[in-house]
Amino acid sequence: MAERTSTFQTDTEPDRDDRITRSRRELYRERLDLFVLTPLRVIWSDWRTRVGSLIILAWVFLGTVGYWLVSEPFPGDGPRMDPAFQSLEFPLGTTIRGESVFALVVQATPAMLIMITAGAVFSVAIATLVGTVSGYKGGRVDRALTVVTDIAMTIPGLPLIILLAALIEPTHPVTVGIVLTINAWAGLARAIRSQVLTLRDHSYVEASRIMGVPTRRIVVDDILPNIMPYVLVNFVQSARGVIFGSVALYYLGVLPFSNENWGVMLNDAYDSFGVFTSWETAHWILAPMFAVVTLSFGLILFAQGTERLFNPRIRARHAETIDEDSMESHR
Amino acid sequence: MSRYLLKRLSMAAFTLYAVMTITFVMIQSIPGGPEDYIRAQLMQSRGDGSISMAQVSQLAERSMNIDPTDPMHVQYVEYMSNMLQGDLGESLHFAAPVDEIIVQAMPWTLFLLSIATLLTFSAGIVLGAIMAYLEGSRFDVGTTVVSMFLNSIPYYIFALLAIALLAYDWGLFPASGHHPTGAEPALSASYFIDVVHHATLPILSLVITGLGGVALTMRGNAIQVIGEDYIRVANLRGVPGRQIATRYVGRNALLPMYTSLMISIGFMFGGAVVLEEIFAYEGIGWYLLEAVNARDYPLMMGSFLIITLAVIVFILIADLTYSKIDPRVEQEDSREAY
């Protein structure tokens, strides 16, 4: 009996139990397939998610293994303002102080990845909590949460973040990430709420309710799995928000320069030469720009691809319209 | 309508009240508190350490509407009532009342952002609709990739590149300021052209990098609507294609963009801070950042409050126009459930 598991398992009915149980290994294999392999297959089937995840993985690789392999850049490591793509030692050239530009870019990656994760986890967690509770509960709870959400959504993010940054001067990447997404959750919470509003009247949710399943369990078992894909897409969106915000605030010098960041590099390069005036100095300012754009391009590709793959409604309609269009063009 | 209008107006007022409270809390949480800040300011300007408590509270009262000798709740009431009367305190850095600075800076920001928001959304919506109609074509695939790419460029990076190429290299546009130095504001055509010329690059930075996202959302919505049954019925009934595109598809695809419009209004006003700094465009965002760098708290809170007020007004306008397009929102009321 210990090998068996079932949702209907009761010790008094062994016969019935036998018929509907599977071995634990079978169950694990099924779970692995459902939760790990299928999403991976789905991700690989669309070119956008494929390219997107490759770009993201490349940055994660640079931020972990690369960070560990590339030695910390110091002034005077090499010649001053060595142009890019000239030597293997300084693949992206050097700064005015002779630091390797490539090493600087890599140096900034781990902190950026931590920031992104912290910010995205924070905003998505709050948004999911607020969105599902207010959508499912309705009534007074909903009205109160909607007021809070509306206020948070109205306050312009960047000025609020700048004020907060000036007041608390966050230095740890996790704190920076959370400050940067301080009101980013609001838009997502609102979107989740409207999703939940339609979900809560579905027959299976109603069935759970009539069976007397506690609200908490209904939200976790019946509602959350349905909005998870959507949440994932928005996780990526807020990650992009963190990149844009952090680079901007480091560039402006609003955040204290305690972390290496592409924004710090931009600031440094800009202060030394202004916007690049000649191609000999361009690599220093272009390298961090390239880093920001590629990483967010990867994230956007990933989000765009998953959005369509996970939303069966769009997918079904999509297939339908292609057929219709081609039929029309043949006519 | 009137009940809905009342509801939206009271929501806007409540938001403003909440933001004012937030600024009050922020002033109280200045490292060392408002007193230390004023004392440091006084010491800087006088150069000696002998400052009486009376002087501190007097200056604090004038610049921040806060008298640190009062109990907290009195400070709060005092602060709020002064703010409501339009007294935003006095900037120590610029040695001028905050409201005066704001009054001359705000029109520039509003000019920049209202045009940018309008252009981003109209261009993005039209482009997205065309993409959805030509779905699967080479044009659609191409513009989708370009839109995604543009969406991954931060507006400030585009701005830096635009300055480098369009302003310095080719000399097409001025790189900074909102009008030529020395030019007197006048109601003449040449002055107006100058102002537009100066605003082109900042507006372009917001529009080019923002339009891709709008287009992609619109495309997704429109594709979904095109697959609906009522569109098929309309087609079978022989409704002209043009009418289907605008009345049926266009309108229904636009409705879900409402939330994203609200978010982007806030986003664009936030972006003004970075953009105005890069272009040295002396709008409200530029002053906010000057205030942050000079640790000029009254001006900081004042400009933050005004930027938020602008967003509140814009969202209110969007709200009211939206309820004209979609009458359902007026009845939207959450019923008590489970």
XYZ file of C-alpha atoms in Angstrom:
669
model
C 0.000 0.000 0.000
C 2.854 2.324 0.706
C 3.760 2.265 -2.969
C 0.385 3.535 -3.987
C -1.063 6.950 -4.061
C -4.388 8.300 -5.121
C -6.605 11.211 -4.557
C -9.434 8.938 -3.469
C -7.310 6.756 -1.240
C -9.096 5.406 1.810
C -7.883 2.502 3.902
C -11.298 0.915 4.164
C -11.796 0.339 0.450
C -8.773 -1.546 -0.854
C -10.539 -3.027 -3.878
C -11.695 0.230 -5.282
C -8.380 1.782 -4.485
C -6.517 -0.755 -6.610
C -8.419 0.110 -9.692
C -7.641 3.795 -9.735
C -4.118 4.007 -8.404
C -0.903 4.049 -10.324
C 2.566 3.285 -9.189
C 4.448 6.215 -7.768
C 7.082 6.039 -10.462
C 4.443 6.267 -13.139
C 3.024 9.298 -11.447
C 6.409 10.985 -11.220
C 7.102 10.293 -14.860
C 3.781 11.778 -15.787
C 4.442 14.836 -13.652
C 7.895 15.284 -15.170
C 6.359 15.106 -18.600
C 3.570 17.499 -17.731
C 5.530 20.134 -15.854
C 9.030 19.985 -17.332
C 9.216 18.260 -20.702
C 6.019 19.573 -22.258
C 6.807 23.237 -21.536
C 10.303 22.681 -22.919
C 8.882 21.128 -26.084
C 6.428 23.984 -26.375
C 9.210 26.527 -25.940
C 11.305 24.864 -28.605
C 8.480 24.696 -31.132
C 8.234 28.462 -31.680
C 11.198 30.308 -33.147
C 10.656 33.343 -30.943
C 10.782 31.459 -27.680
C 13.684 29.408 -29.022
C 15.824 32.421 -29.954
C 14.669 34.291 -26.858
C 15.626 31.557 -24.437
C 18.972 31.088 -26.191
C 19.737 34.796 -25.719
C 18.647 34.683 -22.076
C 20.691 31.531 -21.451
C 23.733 33.161 -23.051
C 23.445 36.081 -20.628
C 22.940 33.747 -17.677
C 26.058 31.877 -18.813
C 28.028 35.141 -19.028
C 26.753 36.169 -15.617
C 27.754 32.952 -13.896
C 30.553 31.049 -15.668
C 31.730 34.119 -17.570
C 31.871 36.188 -14.411
C 33.971 33.510 -12.814
C 36.339 33.192 -15.789
C 36.878 36.842 -16.703
C 39.190 38.558 -14.258
C 38.131 41.823 -12.676
C 39.175 44.803 -14.835
C 41.599 47.334 -13.379
C 42.756 50.679 -14.710
C 45.984 50.286 -16.624
C 45.348 46.674 -17.638
C 45.846 47.554 -21.273
C 46.382 50.444 -23.665
C 43.985 53.389 -23.440
C 40.988 53.452 -25.778
C 41.988 50.332 -27.641
C 39.319 49.871 -30.356
C 37.041 46.837 -30.365
C 37.668 43.523 -32.182
C 41.443 44.026 -32.325
C 42.836 41.570 -29.802
C 41.622 38.513 -27.957
C 42.769 39.982 -24.677
C 40.448 42.979 -25.030
C 37.718 41.725 -27.375
C 35.580 44.843 -26.982
C 38.453 47.261 -26.620
C 39.411 49.267 -23.555
C 38.236 52.366 -21.738
C 40.091 55.618 -21.317
C 41.716 54.104 -18.220
C 42.720 50.931 -20.020
C 40.101 48.619 -18.501
C 38.700 45.879 -20.686
C 35.218 46.873 -21.869
C 34.200 43.237 -22.220
C 35.214 42.498 -18.628
C 33.205 45.516 -17.443
C 30.119 44.293 -19.281
C 30.499 40.800 -17.816
C 31.174 42.198 -14.339
C 27.829 43.973 -14.355
C 25.870 40.895 -15.422
C 25.426 38.937 -12.139
C 24.108 41.959 -10.227
C 21.767 42.687 -13.129
C 20.451 39.102 -13.144
C 19.852 39.196 -9.374
C 18.099 42.563 -9.716
C 15.896 41.272 -12.531
C 14.918 38.153 -10.621
C 14.239 39.959 -7.350
C 12.167 42.653 -9.032
C 10.207 40.263 -11.215
C 9.500 37.819 -8.370
C 8.398 40.657 -6.102
C 6.049 42.327 -8.579
C 4.556 39.102 -9.887
C 3.993 37.663 -6.403
C 2.194 40.780 -5.157
C 0.217 41.081 -8.387
C -0.934 37.460 -8.305
C -1.943 37.704 -4.676
C -3.853 40.966 -5.051
C -5.326 40.065 -8.439
C -6.650 36.629 -7.540
C -8.000 37.603 -4.132
C -9.787 40.704 -5.400
C -11.121 38.968 -8.491
C -12.326 35.876 -6.701
C -13.683 37.381 -3.507
C -15.466 40.301 -5.136
C -17.555 42.733 -3.132
C -16.003 44.878 -0.466
C -12.579 43.190 -0.518
C -12.434 43.711 -4.255
C -13.423 47.370 -4.033
C -10.778 48.086 -1.397
C -8.033 46.276 -3.326
C -9.077 47.945 -6.580
C -8.716 51.379 -5.006
C -5.199 50.517 -3.807
C -4.321 49.052 -7.211
C -5.645 52.107 -9.049
C -3.602 54.435 -6.889
C -0.462 52.381 -7.381
C -1.101 52.282 -11.109
C -1.610 56.037 -11.357
C 1.538 57.117 -9.552
C 4.186 57.470 -12.274
C 6.749 54.758 -11.586
C 10.057 56.356 -12.399
C 9.652 59.593 -10.386
C 8.479 57.570 -7.381
C 11.454 55.228 -7.767
C 13.824 58.181 -8.080
C 12.441 59.688 -4.878
C 12.693 56.384 -3.046
C 16.210 55.817 -4.351
C 17.231 59.268 -3.163
C 15.766 58.580 0.272
C 16.917 55.021 0.985
C 19.924 54.816 -1.381
C 19.603 51.072 -2.008
C 22.848 49.248 -2.716
C 22.091 45.526 -2.583
C 20.903 44.218 -5.977
C 17.836 42.615 -4.375
C 16.756 45.887 -2.764
C 17.397 47.771 -5.998
C 15.265 45.256 -7.877
C 12.385 45.603 -5.441
C 12.546 49.411 -5.393
C 12.470 49.410 -9.197
C 9.247 47.400 -9.297
C 7.637 49.161 -6.363
C 4.426 49.866 -8.275
C 4.920 47.694 -11.346
C 2.653 45.039 -9.830
C -0.448 47.197 -10.154
C -1.047 46.831 -13.880
C -0.562 43.087 -13.728
C -2.800 42.753 -10.671
C -5.557 44.490 -12.566
C -5.146 42.220 -15.577
C -5.145 39.092 -13.386
C -8.255 40.320 -11.613
C -10.209 40.527 -14.844
C -9.005 37.055 -15.842
C -10.125 35.647 -12.501
C -13.487 37.397 -12.824
C -14.293 35.248 -15.838
C -12.754 32.099 -14.317
C -14.724 32.161 -11.098
C -18.002 31.387 -12.866
C -16.714 28.315 -14.682
C -18.603 25.133 -13.890
C -15.664 23.291 -12.319
C -15.019 26.176 -9.953
C -18.683 26.202 -9.081
C -18.529 22.445 -8.472
C -15.663 22.897 -6.017
C -17.602 25.610 -4.271
C -20.711 23.463 -3.894
C -18.565 20.608 -2.586
C -17.514 22.954 0.181
C -13.842 23.255 -0.750
C -12.323 26.167 1.209
C -11.728 29.373 -0.779
C -7.977 29.162 -0.337
C -7.875 25.724 -1.951
C -10.122 26.784 -4.833
C -7.850 29.731 -5.579
C -4.720 27.604 -5.461
C -6.047 24.500 -7.268
C -8.647 25.800 -9.704
C -7.816 29.423 -10.411
C -4.041 29.781 -10.248
C -3.099 27.092 -12.800
C -5.199 28.919 -15.376
C -3.478 32.252 -14.984
C 0.043 30.848 -14.576
C 1.029 31.197 -18.268
C -0.161 34.771 -18.221
C 1.822 35.399 -15.051
C 4.920 33.950 -16.674
C 4.638 36.338 -19.599
C 4.318 39.260 -17.231
C 7.225 38.020 -15.166
C 9.325 38.545 -18.250
C 7.783 41.967 -18.871
C 8.646 43.222 -15.412
C 12.137 41.800 -15.796
C 12.514 44.056 -18.810
C 11.200 46.948 -16.729
C 13.927 46.340 -14.175
C 16.629 46.415 -16.862
C 15.344 49.669 -18.372
C 14.857 51.305 -14.975
C 18.117 50.259 -13.388
C 20.261 51.268 -16.356
C 18.474 54.634 -16.553
C 18.912 55.377 -12.854
C 22.541 54.281 -12.761
C 23.162 56.324 -15.882
C 21.634 59.397 -14.254
C 23.603 58.756 -11.081
C 20.464 58.543 -8.950
C 21.381 55.105 -7.623
C 24.641 54.931 -5.677
C 27.489 53.505 -7.782
C 28.127 50.557 -5.483
C 27.325 47.935 -8.138
C 28.872 47.552 -11.528
C 26.068 48.248 -13.958
C 25.735 48.945 -17.660
C 24.211 52.258 -16.673
C 27.374 53.116 -14.716
C 29.392 52.312 -17.842
C 27.127 54.513 -19.970
C 27.516 57.331 -17.487
C 31.286 56.926 -17.395
C 31.656 56.805 -21.173
C 29.262 59.703 -21.649
C 31.098 61.837 -19.121
C 34.424 61.166 -20.820
C 33.432 61.779 -24.419
C 29.840 62.928 -24.524
C 27.873 60.881 -26.979
C 30.489 59.250 -29.175
C 31.957 61.770 -31.515
C 34.110 59.356 -33.481
C 34.073 55.640 -34.168
C 37.364 55.178 -32.278
C 35.658 55.883 -28.961
C 32.253 54.471 -29.840
C 32.834 50.914 -28.571
C 32.891 52.017 -24.939
C 29.388 53.508 -25.037
C 27.974 51.047 -27.583
C 28.907 47.929 -25.567
C 26.551 48.580 -22.613
C 23.833 49.735 -25.020
C 24.177 46.492 -26.927
C 23.994 44.534 -23.661
C 20.741 46.226 -22.606
C 19.105 45.832 -26.003
C 20.033 42.162 -26.541
C 18.972 41.050 -23.077
C 15.622 42.798 -23.321
C 15.150 41.621 -26.911
C 15.644 38.057 -25.664
C 13.082 38.590 -22.920
C 10.539 40.133 -25.302
C 10.953 37.346 -27.861
C 10.395 34.829 -25.098
C 7.313 36.618 -23.771
C 5.771 37.115 -27.205
C 6.284 33.482 -28.126
C 4.928 32.029 -24.896
C 1.922 34.316 -24.934
C 0.667 32.757 -28.115
C 1.644 29.212 -27.248
C -0.026 29.292 -23.874
C -3.195 31.049 -24.899
C -5.255 28.370 -26.639
C -7.886 30.895 -27.567
C -5.501 33.017 -29.563
C -3.973 29.871 -31.034
C -7.317 28.458 -32.155
C -8.513 31.749 -33.596
C -5.166 32.204 -35.169
C -5.322 28.924 -37.070
C -8.834 29.717 -38.136
C -8.004 33.137 -39.504
C -5.049 31.893 -41.503
C -7.373 29.441 -43.259
C -9.963 32.097 -43.883
C -7.428 34.527 -45.210
C -5.939 32.058 -47.621
C -9.377 31.038 -48.798
C -10.261 34.623 -49.410
C -7.126 35.295 -51.353
C -7.835 32.317 -53.595
C -11.246 33.546 -54.421
C -23.415 58.855 -16.576
C -23.375 61.318 -13.715
C -22.964 58.564 -11.146
C -20.067 57.118 -13.068
C -18.523 60.548 -13.496
C -18.861 61.178 -9.774
C -17.212 57.850 -9.004
C -14.250 58.536 -11.279
C -13.832 62.080 -9.943
C -13.835 60.973 -6.331
C -11.344 58.235 -7.203
C -9.059 60.828 -8.787
C -9.365 63.094 -5.743
C -8.629 60.202 -3.423
C -5.551 59.268 -5.455
C -4.261 62.815 -5.194
C -4.856 62.764 -1.444
C -2.995 59.462 -1.130
C -0.024 60.763 -3.094
C 0.123 63.908 -0.962
C 0.198 61.719 2.109
C 3.006 59.689 0.564
C 5.076 62.855 0.032
C 4.446 63.842 3.642
C 5.687 60.455 4.847
C 8.694 60.772 2.541
C 9.636 64.176 3.938
C 9.411 62.735 7.436
C 11.696 59.867 6.435
C 14.480 62.055 5.050
C 17.651 60.695 6.615
C 17.950 62.623 9.900
C 14.472 64.092 9.481
C 13.425 67.492 8.119
C 15.126 69.368 10.967
C 18.570 68.006 10.169
C 18.059 68.813 6.534
C 17.111 72.436 7.261
C 19.948 72.794 9.751
C 22.416 71.567 7.135
C 20.969 74.000 4.600
C 21.254 76.881 7.038
C 24.785 75.948 7.943
C 25.738 75.856 4.282
C 24.368 79.313 3.599
C 25.552 80.993 6.821
C 28.741 79.062 7.374
C 28.408 78.797 11.144
C 26.879 76.278 13.485
C 24.980 78.615 15.787
C 21.424 78.156 14.667
C 18.492 78.561 16.953
C 15.575 76.177 16.953
C 13.316 79.091 16.055
C 15.236 79.734 12.865
C 15.095 76.079 11.888
C 11.369 75.811 12.377
C 10.796 79.120 10.626
C 12.707 78.037 7.539
C 11.164 74.576 7.603
C 7.732 76.156 7.740
C 8.494 78.378 4.779
C 10.200 75.849 2.525
C 8.429 72.610 3.360
C 5.190 73.622 5.056
C 6.319 71.613 8.050
C 7.035 73.037 11.472
C 9.120 70.345 13.200
C 8.216 71.707 16.650
C 4.550 70.833 16.198
C 3.197 67.394 17.026
C 2.937 65.026 14.060
C -0.808 65.268 13.442
C -0.693 69.086 13.464
C 2.195 68.961 10.973
C 0.152 66.680 8.752
C -2.961 68.862 8.751
C -0.864 71.973 8.214
C 1.045 70.375 5.353
C -2.059 69.091 3.595
C -3.990 72.354 3.866
C -1.039 74.375 2.535
C -0.632 71.965 -0.370
C -4.322 72.169 -1.201
C -4.053 75.942 -1.362
C -1.357 75.535 -3.996
C 1.495 76.448 -1.650
C 4.137 73.834 -2.476
C 6.859 75.398 -0.367
C 10.069 76.995 -1.499
C 12.990 75.567 -3.403
C 16.212 76.252 -1.527
C 18.398 75.327 -4.486
C 16.728 77.705 -6.958
C 15.715 80.186 -4.240
C 12.218 80.458 -5.633
C 8.760 79.247 -4.681
C 8.153 75.723 -5.981
C 4.835 76.610 -7.603
C 6.477 79.352 -9.687
C 9.117 76.947 -10.985
C 6.442 74.399 -11.792
C 4.176 76.848 -13.570
C 6.882 77.797 -16.044
C 8.250 74.249 -16.488
C 5.030 72.264 -16.750
C 3.727 73.516 -20.136
C 6.880 72.224 -21.854
C 6.473 68.772 -20.392
C 2.770 68.639 -21.198
C 3.466 69.755 -24.754
C 6.108 67.060 -25.195
C 4.201 64.222 -23.603
C 0.717 64.804 -24.948
C 2.029 64.834 -28.509
C 4.235 61.797 -27.851
C 1.403 59.794 -26.241
C -1.034 60.693 -29.001
C 1.416 59.811 -31.775
C 2.543 56.568 -30.130
C -0.969 55.283 -29.705
C -2.447 56.383 -33.015
C 0.514 55.147 -35.031
C 0.780 51.912 -33.022
C -2.926 51.139 -33.332
C -3.029 51.744 -37.077
C 0.129 49.706 -37.634
C -1.136 46.864 -35.419
C -4.454 46.746 -37.256
C -2.735 46.574 -40.643
C -0.447 43.825 -39.332
C -3.441 41.825 -38.120
C -5.222 42.156 -41.461
C -2.157 41.065 -43.376
C -1.451 38.328 -40.856
C 1.130 35.812 -42.005
C 2.290 37.984 -44.899
C 5.864 39.071 -45.308
C 4.913 42.574 -44.176
C 3.413 41.189 -40.963
C 6.395 38.979 -40.131
C 8.832 41.800 -40.874
C 7.042 44.452 -38.869
C 6.492 42.038 -35.967
C 10.231 41.437 -35.645
C 10.990 45.153 -36.055
C 8.341 46.031 -33.444
C 9.779 43.571 -30.962
C 13.250 44.946 -31.589
C 12.165 48.578 -31.194
C 10.334 47.599 -28.026
C 13.576 46.286 -26.553
C 15.444 49.580 -27.033
C 15.069 51.832 -23.992
C 13.898 55.298 -25.078
C 16.927 56.934 -23.470
C 19.348 54.802 -25.487
C 17.487 55.742 -28.638
C 17.706 59.354 -27.496
C 21.489 59.149 -27.014
C 21.932 57.600 -30.454
C 19.609 60.176 -32.011
C 21.652 62.988 -30.477
C 24.865 61.469 -31.769
C 23.644 60.917 -35.319
C 20.825 63.362 -36.031
C 22.020 66.257 -33.904
C 25.830 66.154 -33.959
C 26.803 64.179 -37.042
C 24.188 65.429 -39.474
C 23.151 68.583 -37.651
C 19.483 68.128 -38.472
C 18.086 68.869 -35.043
C 19.222 70.788 -31.976
C 20.599 68.543 -29.231
C 19.277 70.414 -26.212
C 16.907 73.009 -24.826
C 13.310 73.764 -25.688
C 13.859 76.898 -27.745
C 16.875 78.679 -29.219
C 18.932 80.510 -26.628
C 18.051 84.162 -26.545
C 14.803 83.746 -28.474
C 11.942 85.511 -26.742
C 8.729 83.554 -26.395
C 6.330 85.084 -28.856
C 3.206 84.100 -30.704
C 4.957 84.002 -34.043
C 5.203 81.211 -36.579
C 8.994 81.170 -36.512
C 9.073 80.746 -32.731
C 6.550 77.930 -32.976
C 8.601 76.173 -35.650
C 11.691 76.536 -33.459
C 9.886 74.952 -30.530
C 8.652 72.039 -32.626
C 12.144 71.621 -34.044
C 13.568 71.354 -30.529
C 10.886 68.925 -29.415
C 11.255 66.592 -32.404
C 14.049 64.382 -31.079
C 12.595 63.849 -27.577
C 9.165 63.052 -29.048
C 10.706 60.784 -31.650
C 12.566 58.832 -28.960
C 9.358 58.074 -27.094
C 7.267 57.356 -30.183
C 9.709 55.081 -32.016
C 10.504 52.953 -28.977
C 6.924 52.887 -27.676
C 5.019 52.243 -30.871
C 6.181 48.665 -31.312
C 4.609 47.528 -28.057
C 1.280 49.180 -28.866
C 1.286 47.698 -32.366
C 1.961 44.177 -31.056
C -0.855 44.375 -28.493
C -3.250 45.771 -31.088
C -2.247 43.059 -33.548
C -2.941 40.310 -30.997
C -6.333 41.773 -30.065
C -7.378 42.318 -33.672
C -6.420 38.770 -34.664
C -8.523 37.461 -31.823
C -11.499 39.600 -32.841
C -11.212 38.694 -36.536
C -11.757 35.060 -35.535
C -15.011 35.806 -33.675
C -18.291 34.454 -34.976
C -19.974 37.826 -35.330
C -17.325 38.921 -37.801
C -18.101 35.873 -39.914
C -21.806 36.652 -39.669
C -21.157 40.234 -40.723
C -19.145 38.958 -43.662
C -21.957 36.615 -44.709
C -24.524 39.343 -44.321
C -22.553 41.345 -46.824
C -21.479 44.184 -44.557
C -18.869 46.185 -46.483
C -15.294 45.210 -45.579
C -14.370 48.735 -44.637
C -17.207 48.929 -42.139
C -16.228 45.583 -40.616
C -12.646 46.776 -40.238
C -13.494 49.998 -38.441
C -16.767 49.337 -36.614
C -16.497 45.664 -35.771
C -12.841 44.748 -35.554
C -11.291 48.114 -34.768
C -13.590 49.019 -31.944
C -13.548 45.643 -30.227
C -9.805 45.260 -30.561
C -9.299 48.686 -29.005
C -11.262 47.993 -25.844
C -8.727 45.748 -24.086
C -5.986 48.319 -24.737
C -7.477 50.522 -22.080
C -5.392 49.186 -19.190
C -2.234 49.376 -21.237
C -3.056 52.971 -22.154
C -3.378 53.823 -18.470
C -0.068 52.183 -17.703
C 1.728 53.869 -20.582
C 0.512 57.318 -19.620
C 2.223 56.842 -16.268
C 5.236 55.306 -17.971
C 5.616 58.182 -20.411
C 5.370 60.834 -17.708
C 7.967 58.916 -15.743
C 10.144 58.720 -18.816
C 10.057 62.499 -19.058
C 12.546 62.670 -16.192
C 15.248 60.774 -18.055
C 14.444 62.232 -21.444
C 14.410 65.861 -20.317
C 17.717 65.335 -18.563
C 19.322 63.899 -21.708
C 18.024 66.712 -23.919
C 18.511 69.383 -21.213
C 14.852 70.162 -21.863
C 13.846 72.280 -18.904
C 10.515 70.705 -18.134
C 9.213 69.347 -14.882
C 11.252 66.140 -15.122
C 14.479 68.081 -15.545
C 13.685 70.055 -12.387
C 12.843 66.874 -10.491
C 16.252 65.469 -11.265
C 18.016 68.756 -10.469
C 16.213 68.687 -7.130
C 17.282 65.097 -6.462
C 20.918 65.899 -7.210
C 20.833 68.997 -5.003
C 18.817 67.150 -2.327
C 16.243 69.924 -2.652
C 13.332 68.094 -1.003
C 10.582 70.725 -1.409
C 11.124 70.932 -5.170
C 11.464 67.142 -5.353
C 8.122 66.509 -3.662
C 6.460 69.378 -5.518
C 7.446 68.178 -8.979
C 6.583 64.582 -8.085
C 3.158 65.705 -6.946
C 2.555 67.710 -10.112
C 3.689 64.905 -12.410
C 1.273 62.609 -10.595
C -1.490 65.188 -10.880
C -0.890 65.365 -14.635
C -1.138 61.574 -14.888
C -4.347 61.596 -12.833
C -5.909 64.164 -15.160
C -4.813 62.283 -18.290
C -6.188 59.016 -16.937
C -9.443 60.728 -16.045
C -9.735 61.969 -19.623
C -8.970 58.476 -20.921
C -11.550 57.061 -18.512
C -14.307 59.348 -19.674
C -13.611 58.859 -23.378
C -13.429 55.112 -22.816
C -16.859 55.059 -21.204
C -18.160 56.786 -24.347
C -16.794 53.983 -26.536
C -17.767 51.120 -24.253
C -20.971 51.793 -22.306
C -20.480 48.594 -20.298
C -17.871 50.135 -17.998
C -20.417 52.485 -16.493
C -22.387 49.623 -15.054
C -19.322 47.742 -13.964
C -19.752 47.031 -10.310
C -18.256 44.107 -8.504
C -20.853 41.840 -7.008
C -20.130 40.166 -3.725
C -19.186 36.583 -4.311
C -17.458 33.838 -2.522
